[in-house]
Short mmCIF file of C-alpha atoms in Angstrom, two decimals:
data_model
loop_
_atom_site.label_atom_id
_atom_site.label_comp_id
_atom_site.label_asym_id
_atom_site.label_seq_id
_atom_site.Cartn_x
_atom_site.Cartn_y
_atom_site.Cartn_z
CA MET A 28 28.21 26.32 -15.86
CA ASP A 29 30.29 29.13 -17.57
CA GLU A 30 30.46 32.79 -16.41
CA SER A 31 27.43 33.77 -18.30
CA GLY A 32 25.37 30.85 -16.95
CA THR A 33 24.40 29.69 -20.48
CA THR A 34 25.79 26.13 -20.31
CA GLY A 35 23.42 23.63 -18.97
CA VAL A 36 20.29 25.80 -19.32
CA LYS A 37 17.65 23.35 -20.38
CA GLU A 38 14.62 25.51 -20.38
CA MET A 39 12.83 25.98 -23.66
CA ILE A 40 13.75 29.30 -25.27
CA ALA A 41 10.79 30.99 -27.00
CA SER A 42 11.28 31.53 -30.72
CA TRP A 43 10.09 35.19 -30.52
CA ALA A 44 12.77 35.88 -27.89
CA ILE A 45 15.46 34.43 -30.19
CA GLU A 46 14.18 36.67 -33.01
CA GLU A 47 14.14 39.80 -30.85
CA THR A 48 17.73 39.24 -29.69
CA ALA A 49 19.25 37.99 -32.99
CA THR A 50 21.42 41.11 -33.36
CA ALA A 51 22.58 41.31 -29.78
CA ASP A 52 26.20 42.41 -29.53
CA PHE A 53 27.71 42.77 -26.11
CA GLY A 54 31.19 41.85 -27.27
CA ASP A 55 30.79 38.36 -25.62
CA GLN A 56 28.85 35.54 -27.29
CA ARG A 57 27.91 34.14 -23.89
CA LEU A 58 26.16 37.36 -23.02
CA ASP A 59 24.45 37.48 -26.38
CA ALA A 60 23.06 33.97 -25.83
CA ARG A 61 22.20 34.78 -22.17
CA MET A 62 19.95 37.66 -23.32
CA ALA A 63 17.73 35.33 -25.35
CA VAL A 64 17.42 33.06 -22.34
CA MET A 65 16.58 35.97 -20.05
CA LEU A 66 14.02 37.46 -22.39
CA SER A 67 12.31 34.14 -22.88
CA ALA A 68 12.16 33.53 -19.09
CA LEU A 69 11.10 37.06 -17.95
CA GLY A 70 8.87 37.61 -20.94
CA SER A 71 6.96 34.39 -20.39
CA ARG A 72 6.46 35.10 -16.69
CA PRO A 73 6.45 38.97 -16.61
CA ASN A 74 4.62 39.36 -13.29
CA LEU A 75 6.85 36.96 -11.31
CA SER A 76 9.96 37.97 -9.38
CA ILE A 77 13.22 37.36 -11.29
CA PRO A 78 14.17 34.38 -9.04
CA ALA A 79 10.72 32.77 -9.64
CA ALA A 80 10.81 33.49 -13.40
CA CYS A 81 14.28 32.10 -13.81
CA GLY A 82 13.20 28.71 -12.28
CA GLY A 83 16.37 27.80 -10.49
CA ARG A 84 19.21 29.04 -8.24
CA ALA A 85 21.90 28.80 -11.00
CA GLU A 86 19.75 30.52 -13.51
CA MET A 87 18.85 33.30 -11.10
CA ALA A 88 22.54 33.88 -10.27
CA ALA A 89 23.29 34.01 -14.02
CA ALA A 90 20.53 36.59 -14.52
CA TYR A 91 21.87 38.93 -11.81
CA ARG A 92 25.41 38.52 -13.18
CA PHE A 93 24.05 39.43 -16.62
CA PHE A 94 22.54 42.67 -15.21
CA ASP A 95 25.67 43.46 -13.21
CA ASN A 96 28.01 43.10 -16.23
CA ASP A 97 29.52 46.41 -17.34
CA ARG A 98 29.00 45.51 -21.00
CA VAL A 99 25.18 45.12 -20.46
CA THR A 100 23.62 48.59 -20.76
CA PHE A 101 20.14 49.95 -21.38
CA ASP A 102 20.89 50.87 -25.01
CA LYS A 103 22.64 47.61 -25.84
CA VAL A 104 19.78 45.50 -24.40
CA LEU A 105 17.16 47.53 -26.28
CA GLY A 106 19.16 47.71 -29.57
CA PRO A 107 18.29 44.27 -31.02
CA HIS A 108 14.60 44.92 -30.42
CA ILE A 109 14.76 48.23 -32.18
CA ASN A 110 16.35 46.51 -35.17
CA ARG A 111 13.46 44.03 -35.29
CA THR A 112 10.96 46.86 -34.93
CA LEU A 113 12.40 48.57 -38.01
CA GLN A 114 12.06 45.32 -39.95
CA ARG A 115 8.41 45.04 -38.92
CA LEU A 116 7.93 48.71 -39.91
CA ALA A 117 9.34 48.12 -43.34
CA GLY A 118 6.20 46.18 -44.36
CA GLN A 119 3.82 48.92 -43.35
CA ARG A 120 2.21 51.68 -45.47
CA VAL A 121 1.87 54.01 -42.47
CA ALA A 122 3.78 53.89 -39.17
CA LEU A 123 2.60 55.97 -36.16
CA LEU A 124 5.66 56.71 -33.94
CA VAL A 125 4.03 57.64 -30.61
CA GLN A 126 6.19 59.25 -27.89
CA ASP A 127 5.26 59.78 -24.26
CA THR A 128 6.82 60.00 -20.86
CA SER A 129 6.02 57.86 -17.81
CA GLU A 130 7.34 57.94 -14.24
CA ILE A 131 9.01 54.81 -12.85
CA GLU A 132 8.61 55.21 -9.01
CA LEU A 133 11.33 53.38 -7.14
CA MET A 134 10.50 54.16 -3.53
CA ARG A 135 12.28 51.66 -1.21
CA PRO A 136 11.42 52.17 2.43
CA GLU A 137 13.72 49.45 3.62
CA GLN A 138 16.66 50.25 1.27
CA GLU A 139 17.40 53.02 -1.11
CA VAL A 140 18.33 52.25 -4.67
CA VAL A 141 21.76 53.68 -5.15
CA GLY A 142 22.08 56.21 -8.02
CA VAL A 143 18.34 56.87 -8.47
CA GLY A 144 17.24 60.52 -8.56
CA THR A 145 14.12 62.30 -7.70
CA LEU A 146 10.75 62.63 -9.52
CA ASP A 147 9.31 65.62 -7.68
CA GLY A 148 11.56 66.27 -4.69
CA VAL A 149 9.69 63.77 -2.56
CA ARG A 150 9.47 60.51 -4.51
CA CYS A 151 12.50 58.68 -5.96
CA GLY A 152 12.52 57.16 -9.44
CA LEU A 153 13.20 57.62 -13.13
CA GLN A 154 11.42 59.20 -16.13
CA LEU A 155 11.08 56.88 -19.14
CA HIS A 156 10.55 58.61 -22.47
CA GLU A 157 9.40 56.03 -24.96
CA MET A 158 8.71 56.02 -28.66
CA GLN A 159 6.60 53.04 -29.61
CA ALA A 160 5.57 52.21 -33.16
CA PHE A 161 1.94 51.32 -33.98
CA THR A 162 -0.04 50.55 -37.08
CA PRO A 163 -3.02 52.91 -37.71
CA GLU A 164 -5.24 50.13 -36.31
CA GLY A 165 -3.38 50.27 -32.98
CA THR A 166 -1.22 47.13 -33.24
CA PRO A 167 2.16 47.76 -31.40
CA LEU A 168 5.18 46.98 -33.49
CA GLY A 169 7.90 47.73 -30.93
CA THR A 170 10.15 50.43 -29.52
CA VAL A 171 12.09 52.61 -31.99
CA TRP A 172 13.70 54.85 -29.34
CA ALA A 173 13.75 55.27 -25.57
CA GLN A 174 15.45 57.57 -23.13
CA VAL A 175 15.82 57.43 -19.38
CA ILE A 176 15.93 60.73 -17.37
CA ASN A 177 17.45 60.34 -13.92
CA ARG A 178 17.40 63.56 -11.89
CA THR A 179 20.32 62.83 -9.63
CA GLY A 180 20.84 66.60 -9.15
CA GLY A 181 17.31 67.12 -7.85
CA VAL A 182 14.17 68.43 -9.49
CA SER A 183 14.78 70.01 -12.95
CA PRO A 184 16.20 73.53 -12.25
CA ALA A 185 14.07 75.03 -15.07
CA ALA A 186 10.90 73.83 -13.18
CA GLN A 187 11.91 75.71 -10.04
CA ARG A 188 12.69 78.99 -11.77
CA THR A 189 10.28 81.87 -12.29
CA ARG A 190 8.42 82.25 -15.52
CA HIS A 191 10.88 84.97 -16.64
CA ALA A 192 13.91 82.72 -15.88
CA ARG A 193 12.30 79.80 -17.80
CA LEU A 194 11.73 82.04 -20.79
CA HIS A 195 15.50 82.76 -20.74
CA THR A 196 16.52 79.18 -20.59
CA PRO A 197 17.41 77.70 -23.95
CA ILE A 198 15.48 74.62 -25.04
CA GLU A 199 18.73 72.67 -25.10
CA GLN A 200 19.00 73.05 -21.27
CA LYS A 201 15.37 71.82 -20.57
CA GLU A 202 14.14 68.36 -20.15
CA SER A 203 11.48 69.14 -22.78
CA LEU A 204 14.28 68.73 -25.34
CA ARG A 205 13.36 65.07 -25.30
CA TRP A 206 10.33 65.74 -27.54
CA LEU A 207 12.50 67.40 -30.18
CA THR A 208 14.98 64.52 -29.89
CA GLY A 209 12.12 62.10 -30.40
CA LEU A 210 10.96 63.96 -33.52
CA ARG A 211 14.49 63.97 -34.91
CA ARG A 212 14.74 60.21 -34.20
CA ALA A 213 11.46 59.76 -36.04
CA ARG A 214 13.04 61.42 -39.09
CA GLU A 215 16.06 59.09 -38.88
CA VAL A 216 13.61 56.18 -38.86
CA ALA A 217 11.76 57.57 -41.86
CA GLY A 218 15.02 57.82 -43.69
CA GLN A 219 15.50 53.99 -43.14
CA LEU A 220 12.08 53.21 -44.37
CA PRO A 221 11.48 54.47 -47.94
CA GLY A 222 7.88 54.05 -48.97
CA VAL A 223 6.56 54.17 -45.39
CA THR A 224 4.65 57.31 -44.23
CA CYS A 225 5.96 58.01 -40.74
CA VAL A 226 3.86 60.16 -38.32
CA CYS A 227 5.30 61.27 -34.99
CA VAL A 228 2.37 61.45 -32.53
CA ALA A 229 2.50 63.13 -29.10
CA ASP A 230 0.32 64.52 -26.39
CA SER A 231 0.09 68.18 -25.20
CA GLU A 232 3.46 68.07 -23.39
CA ALA A 233 5.01 68.16 -26.88
CA ASP A 234 3.26 71.45 -27.79
CA ILE A 235 6.51 73.29 -27.93
CA TYR A 236 7.10 75.89 -30.63
CA GLU A 237 10.68 74.71 -31.29
CA LEU A 238 9.24 71.27 -32.17
CA LEU A 239 6.66 72.77 -34.45
CA ALA A 240 9.40 74.92 -36.13
CA GLU A 241 11.70 71.90 -36.78
CA PRO A 242 12.95 71.75 -40.48
CA ARG A 243 10.69 69.77 -42.70
CA GLY A 244 13.26 68.60 -45.19
CA GLU A 245 14.09 65.10 -46.36
CA PRO A 246 13.67 62.50 -45.07
CA ALA A 247 10.05 63.68 -44.55
CA VAL A 248 8.23 62.82 -41.35
CA HIS A 249 4.79 64.16 -40.43
CA TRP A 250 3.99 65.20 -36.84
CA LEU A 251 0.65 65.24 -34.97
CA VAL A 252 0.59 66.99 -31.59
CA ARG A 253 -2.25 67.74 -29.26
CA GLY A 254 -2.12 71.46 -28.64
CA CYS A 255 -2.37 72.91 -25.16
CA HIS A 256 -1.80 76.59 -26.04
CA ASP A 257 -4.27 78.91 -27.89
CA ARG A 258 -1.45 80.35 -29.92
CA SER A 259 -1.53 83.66 -31.71
CA LEU A 260 -1.65 83.63 -35.42
CA TRP A 261 0.66 85.38 -37.90
CA GLY A 262 -0.69 88.19 -40.09
CA GLU A 263 -4.23 88.24 -38.54
CA GLN A 264 -5.24 91.11 -36.35
CA ALA A 265 -5.65 89.86 -32.70
CA ALA A 266 -6.50 86.38 -34.00
CA HIS A 267 -5.85 83.12 -32.08
CA LEU A 268 -5.81 79.52 -33.14
CA LEU A 269 -9.01 78.44 -31.39
CA LYS A 270 -11.04 81.31 -32.74
CA LYS A 271 -9.85 80.67 -36.23
CA VAL A 272 -10.80 76.95 -36.25
CA LEU A 273 -14.09 77.54 -34.44
CA GLY A 274 -15.02 79.73 -37.43
CA ALA A 275 -14.67 76.85 -39.82
CA PRO A 276 -17.77 74.66 -40.77
CA VAL A 277 -18.40 71.38 -39.02
CA LEU A 278 -17.10 68.58 -41.26
CA TYR A 279 -18.70 65.67 -39.51
CA ARG A 280 -19.97 64.49 -36.10
CA ILE A 281 -18.91 61.32 -34.43
CA GLN A 282 -19.15 59.42 -31.11
CA LEU A 283 -15.86 58.91 -29.20
CA LEU A 284 -15.28 56.69 -26.17
CA ILE A 285 -13.86 58.80 -23.31
CA ARG A 286 -12.02 56.68 -20.83
CA GLY A 287 -12.49 57.44 -17.15
CA ARG A 288 -9.65 58.49 -14.88
CA GLN A 289 -9.07 59.40 -11.26
CA ALA A 290 -7.28 62.52 -10.20
CA ARG A 291 -3.96 61.90 -8.45
CA THR A 292 -4.76 64.40 -5.71
CA GLU A 293 -8.05 65.54 -4.16
CA VAL A 294 -7.18 69.21 -4.75
CA GLU A 295 -6.53 68.79 -8.46
CA ALA A 296 -8.37 71.50 -10.38
CA ARG A 297 -6.98 71.38 -13.89
CA ALA A 298 -9.68 70.30 -16.40
CA ARG A 299 -7.47 67.63 -17.97
CA ARG A 300 -6.58 66.12 -14.53
CA VAL A 301 -9.81 65.95 -12.63
CA ASP A 302 -11.99 62.80 -12.14
CA ARG A 303 -14.13 61.72 -15.00
CA THR A 304 -16.25 58.70 -15.79
CA THR A 305 -16.12 56.53 -18.84
CA ARG A 306 -18.70 57.59 -21.35
CA ARG A 307 -19.45 58.16 -25.04
CA ALA A 308 -19.17 61.79 -26.24
CA GLU A 309 -20.87 63.22 -29.30
CA VAL A 310 -18.34 65.58 -30.79
CA GLU A 311 -18.01 67.96 -33.76
CA VAL A 312 -14.92 68.01 -36.01
CA ARG A 313 -13.58 71.10 -37.74
CA ALA A 314 -10.36 71.91 -39.51
CA ALA A 315 -8.46 74.96 -40.66
CA GLU A 316 -5.04 76.03 -42.11
CA VAL A 317 -3.15 78.44 -39.90
CA THR A 318 0.19 80.21 -39.67
CA LEU A 319 1.41 80.41 -36.08
CA ARG A 320 3.12 83.52 -34.76
CA PRO A 321 6.58 82.70 -33.25
CA PRO A 322 6.97 83.42 -29.53
CA TRP A 323 9.85 85.57 -28.27
CA ARG A 324 13.13 83.86 -27.44
CA HIS A 325 16.04 85.64 -26.00
CA ASP A 326 18.73 83.68 -27.80
CA ARG A 327 17.16 83.07 -31.27
CA GLN A 328 14.47 84.22 -33.70
CA LEU A 329 11.94 81.46 -34.57
CA PRO A 330 10.12 81.49 -37.91
CA PRO A 331 6.34 81.57 -38.42
CA VAL A 332 5.06 78.03 -38.84
CA LYS A 333 2.33 76.92 -41.26
CA ALA A 334 0.23 74.07 -39.81
CA ASN A 335 -3.15 72.37 -40.08
CA VAL A 336 -5.46 72.20 -37.06
CA VAL A 337 -8.18 69.82 -36.38
CA LEU A 338 -10.56 70.68 -33.57
CA VAL A 339 -12.55 67.81 -31.94
CA ARG A 340 -15.04 69.40 -29.53
CA GLU A 341 -18.03 68.27 -27.46
CA PRO A 342 -20.69 70.95 -27.76
CA ALA A 343 -23.10 69.62 -25.08
CA PRO A 344 -21.31 67.55 -22.41
CA PRO A 345 -23.40 65.96 -19.57
CA ALA A 346 -24.00 68.02 -16.49
CA GLY A 347 -20.95 68.13 -14.20
CA GLU A 348 -18.62 66.81 -16.90
CA ALA A 349 -15.87 68.78 -18.53
CA PRO A 350 -16.34 68.88 -22.33
CA LEU A 351 -13.96 66.96 -24.59
CA GLU A 352 -11.66 69.19 -26.60
CA TRP A 353 -8.77 68.14 -28.66
CA ILE A 354 -6.83 70.75 -30.58
CA LEU A 355 -4.71 68.62 -33.08
CA VAL A 356 -1.88 70.46 -34.75
CA THR A 357 -0.33 68.64 -37.62
CA THR A 358 1.49 68.65 -40.97
CA LEU A 359 -0.88 65.99 -42.40
CA PRO A 360 -3.25 67.21 -45.09
CA ILE A 361 -6.82 68.32 -44.40
CA ASP A 362 -8.10 68.81 -47.97
CA THR A 363 -10.99 66.40 -47.48
CA ALA A 364 -13.24 65.25 -44.64
CA GLU A 365 -11.73 61.82 -45.05
CA GLN A 366 -8.24 63.11 -44.47
CA VAL A 367 -9.46 64.87 -41.30
CA ARG A 368 -11.07 61.68 -40.07
CA THR A 369 -7.81 59.92 -40.64
CA ILE A 370 -5.97 62.43 -38.44
CA VAL A 371 -8.48 61.93 -35.59
CA GLU A 372 -8.05 58.06 -35.99
CA TYR A 373 -4.27 58.47 -35.84
CA TYR A 374 -4.58 60.40 -32.63
CA CYS A 375 -6.88 57.86 -31.08
CA ALA A 376 -4.20 55.25 -31.65
CA ARG A 377 -2.04 57.25 -29.25
CA TRP A 378 -3.92 55.49 -26.44
CA GLY A 379 -1.83 52.41 -27.15
CA ILE A 380 1.22 53.86 -25.39
CA GLU A 381 -0.86 54.42 -22.25
CA LEU A 382 -1.66 50.64 -22.28
CA PHE A 383 2.02 49.90 -22.96
CA PHE A 384 3.01 51.72 -19.79
CA ARG A 385 0.20 49.93 -17.88
CA VAL A 386 1.49 46.55 -19.01
CA LEU A 387 5.07 47.57 -18.06
CA LYS A 388 4.10 48.62 -14.56
CA SER A 389 1.22 46.31 -13.71
CA GLY A 390 2.08 43.29 -15.81
CA CYS A 391 5.88 43.41 -15.76
CA ARG A 392 5.93 45.07 -12.28
CA ILE A 393 9.02 47.10 -13.21
CA GLU A 394 8.56 49.32 -10.16
CA ARG A 395 8.84 46.35 -7.86
CA ARG A 396 12.15 44.90 -9.16
CA ARG A 397 14.62 44.71 -6.27
CA PHE A 398 18.00 46.08 -7.33
CA GLU A 399 20.51 47.76 -5.14
CA HIS A 400 21.93 50.02 -7.83
CA VAL A 401 20.36 51.92 -10.76
CA ASP A 402 23.06 50.55 -13.14
CA ARG A 403 21.56 47.06 -12.65
CA LEU A 404 17.99 48.24 -12.89
CA LEU A 405 18.38 49.99 -16.30
CA PRO A 406 19.20 46.83 -18.34
CA CYS A 407 16.33 45.06 -16.57
CA LEU A 408 13.98 47.93 -17.55
CA ALA A 409 15.08 47.57 -21.20
CA LEU A 410 14.36 43.86 -21.14
CA TYR A 411 10.99 44.40 -19.71
CA LEU A 412 10.16 46.97 -22.41
CA ILE A 413 10.50 44.18 -24.85
CA ALA A 414 8.40 41.83 -22.70
CA ALA A 415 5.69 44.47 -22.33
CA TRP A 416 5.58 45.03 -26.10
CA ARG A 417 5.24 41.19 -26.70
CA THR A 418 2.18 41.09 -24.33
CA LEU A 419 0.43 44.02 -25.99
CA PHE A 420 1.30 42.72 -29.47
CA VAL A 421 -0.32 39.35 -28.85
CA CYS A 422 -3.43 41.02 -27.34
CA HIS A 423 -3.91 43.30 -30.35
CA LEU A 424 -2.97 40.91 -33.10
CA GLY A 425 -5.65 38.58 -31.80
CA ARG A 426 -8.20 41.29 -32.30
CA HIS A 427 -7.10 42.76 -35.66
CA CYS A 428 -5.89 39.56 -37.41
CA PRO A 429 -8.35 37.01 -36.03
CA GLU A 430 -8.10 34.66 -39.03
CA LEU A 431 -4.34 34.39 -38.86
CA ASP A 432 -2.92 30.97 -38.38
CA CYS A 433 -2.07 30.64 -34.70
CA GLU A 434 1.42 29.23 -35.47
CA ALA A 435 2.34 32.68 -36.88
CA ILE A 436 2.75 33.63 -33.14
CA PHE A 437 2.76 30.39 -31.06
CA GLU A 438 4.79 27.24 -31.15
CA PRO A 439 2.98 23.90 -31.71
CA SER A 440 3.77 22.91 -28.10
CA GLU A 441 2.20 26.25 -26.85
CA TRP A 442 -1.11 26.09 -28.60
CA LYS A 443 -1.56 22.35 -28.22
CA ALA A 444 -0.88 22.46 -24.44
CA VAL A 445 -3.26 25.33 -24.02
CA TRP A 446 -5.92 23.58 -26.07
CA VAL A 447 -5.74 20.39 -24.00
CA ALA A 448 -5.71 22.34 -20.71
CA VAL A 449 -8.82 24.36 -21.57
CA HIS A 450 -10.90 21.88 -23.57
CA ARG A 451 -9.75 18.68 -21.81
CA ARG A 452 -9.42 16.77 -25.10
CA LYS A 453 -6.82 16.19 -27.79
CA PRO A 454 -5.79 19.14 -30.00
CA PRO A 455 -7.36 19.25 -33.43
CA LYS A 456 -5.48 18.29 -36.60
CA ASN A 457 -6.20 21.72 -38.21
CA LYS A 458 -4.48 24.62 -36.36
CA PRO A 459 -6.95 27.02 -34.72
CA ARG A 460 -7.21 30.63 -35.66
CA LEU A 461 -5.17 33.22 -33.75
CA SER A 462 -8.24 34.94 -32.26
CA GLU A 463 -9.50 31.61 -30.84
CA MET A 464 -6.09 30.94 -29.28
CA VAL A 465 -5.85 34.42 -27.73
CA HIS A 466 -9.23 33.76 -26.09
CA LEU A 467 -8.10 30.43 -24.74
CA ILE A 468 -4.90 31.97 -23.30
CA ALA A 469 -6.94 34.73 -21.68
CA ARG A 470 -9.22 32.07 -20.18
CA LEU A 471 -6.15 30.72 -18.43
CA GLY A 472 -5.65 34.18 -16.98
CA GLY A 473 -9.19 34.43 -15.66
CA TYR A 474 -11.00 35.92 -18.65
CA VAL A 475 -14.77 35.07 -18.80
CA GLU A 476 -16.25 34.90 -22.32
CA ARG A 477 -19.04 37.40 -22.91
CA PRO A 478 -20.83 38.46 -26.12
CA ARG A 479 -19.06 41.17 -28.02
CA SER A 480 -16.19 41.39 -25.60
CA GLU A 481 -12.35 40.92 -26.06
CA PRO A 482 -9.82 39.99 -23.47
CA GLY A 483 -7.66 42.73 -22.02
CA ALA A 484 -3.92 42.99 -21.45
CA GLN A 485 -4.10 41.77 -17.82
CA THR A 486 -5.75 38.40 -18.54
CA ILE A 487 -3.40 37.99 -21.55
CA TRP A 488 -0.20 38.45 -19.53
CA ILE A 489 -1.38 36.09 -16.81
CA GLY A 490 -2.51 33.51 -19.43
CA LEU A 491 0.83 33.78 -21.28
CA GLN A 492 2.65 32.85 -18.03
CA ARG A 493 0.54 29.76 -17.57
CA MET A 494 0.89 28.89 -21.29
CA HIS A 495 4.67 28.96 -20.94
CA ASP A 496 4.45 26.44 -18.01
CA LEU A 497 2.08 24.25 -19.90
CA ALA A 498 4.25 24.24 -23.05
CA TRP A 499 7.34 23.34 -20.97
CA ALA A 500 5.43 20.37 -19.58
CA TRP A 501 4.21 19.42 -23.06
CA GLU A 502 7.80 19.57 -24.37
CA SER A 503 9.01 17.46 -21.42
CA PHE A 504 6.31 14.93 -20.77
CA GLY A 505 3.80 15.28 -23.72
CA PRO A 506 3.49 13.13 -26.87
CA CYS A 507 6.93 14.23 -28.02
CA GLY A 508 8.42 14.56 -24.58
CA LYS A 509 12.16 14.56 -24.14
CA VAL A 510 12.06 12.91 -20.67
CA ARG A 511 12.18 9.11 -20.88
CA ASP A 512 12.37 6.40 -18.26
CA GLY A 513 15.81 5.11 -17.50
#
């Protein structure tokens, strides 16, 4: 075996892994080839340990040498996938570029991970800021940009200062700069995708005036941010944003599914952090055009910002439940009720990035990867970002493109092996539909068929792991098996 561990690897490499790593460039062809092998192995068995996923001692050693190589970095591992994401986006009419931050907790009671900073002064870990591309229907198309924040110097100094001191800290010295960087990256993406309407979507953490005041020149990119501040308005006596939009007529009413959550601490009192149960909420939708008054900054003068606001509000919540209220600030048009409805649908698609983080942590178990140094962990994190996308992509495509030929996603050995394992009979001559195959894979992961239900990400990622093993056996010992007597 050579230094990269590529020679002698006999395991089947998934075609999707080859496509996602086609533009890999580590300055060493052996490393480029090894990345495809690694992505195929780890992506096919995302919830296994790296030694178990690699399938052998030599392959395991090659995997750890790959992560330990100085040429293998977070950005270089993720780069080929970003290129493929841009290719997928080029065929879309609208691209939702959703950015959000998630904590990667790396507490190691038995051994500290060298080089890892703090999350809050108590827990060790990293912050991952991710921008994932989605279709308006919610199908994930891949990462377009990602940034890792490692607080090796302790908790962010700005967070420990007084309000007065924070107001005197330039945005360039705050961690919240990542939201502006994400919007600027979205504009770069829009410049590479003529004919595609790009919308940068973010939750309330991105309600930063400097972001709203970003120049809106070419290439054009829309933004859609959930507001958390009842901002003052420009040119209106003592007027605020919420009062202005509440004075607008109700455009339509709709039911929205509110997903349940559990507070992280028992003493949590903030309305958006307390416990709530999953339920359907009857909401009213209003919209208004506003001009926001710029806040004071000690080092610059910010301009007034014209924006459109869509208010989604629950007028009569159940007893004991906090009302649903979304203040959506955007550059998207609100001239018609249909345009307003589209804005609400775009924001609802933001939930996809929450599912993405769940797959990354629960399915790919990124927080349980055992590395002694953060420099090894970061390339592994980038690889699992691709694996998490693949799992979520298969799940959503099975729902939204049910009639698609299953071989658009799966190899013949994959779908045939799964068919035989589930149905206990020979595969059909006509290839099954994608939706049918996704359900069969989910059944391998423990999914139980029910009327009007769809498999979730967890049963999909478990099923994909079993599918990979079945496909390997099919390739080796099936009708076209490569293993022969003698």
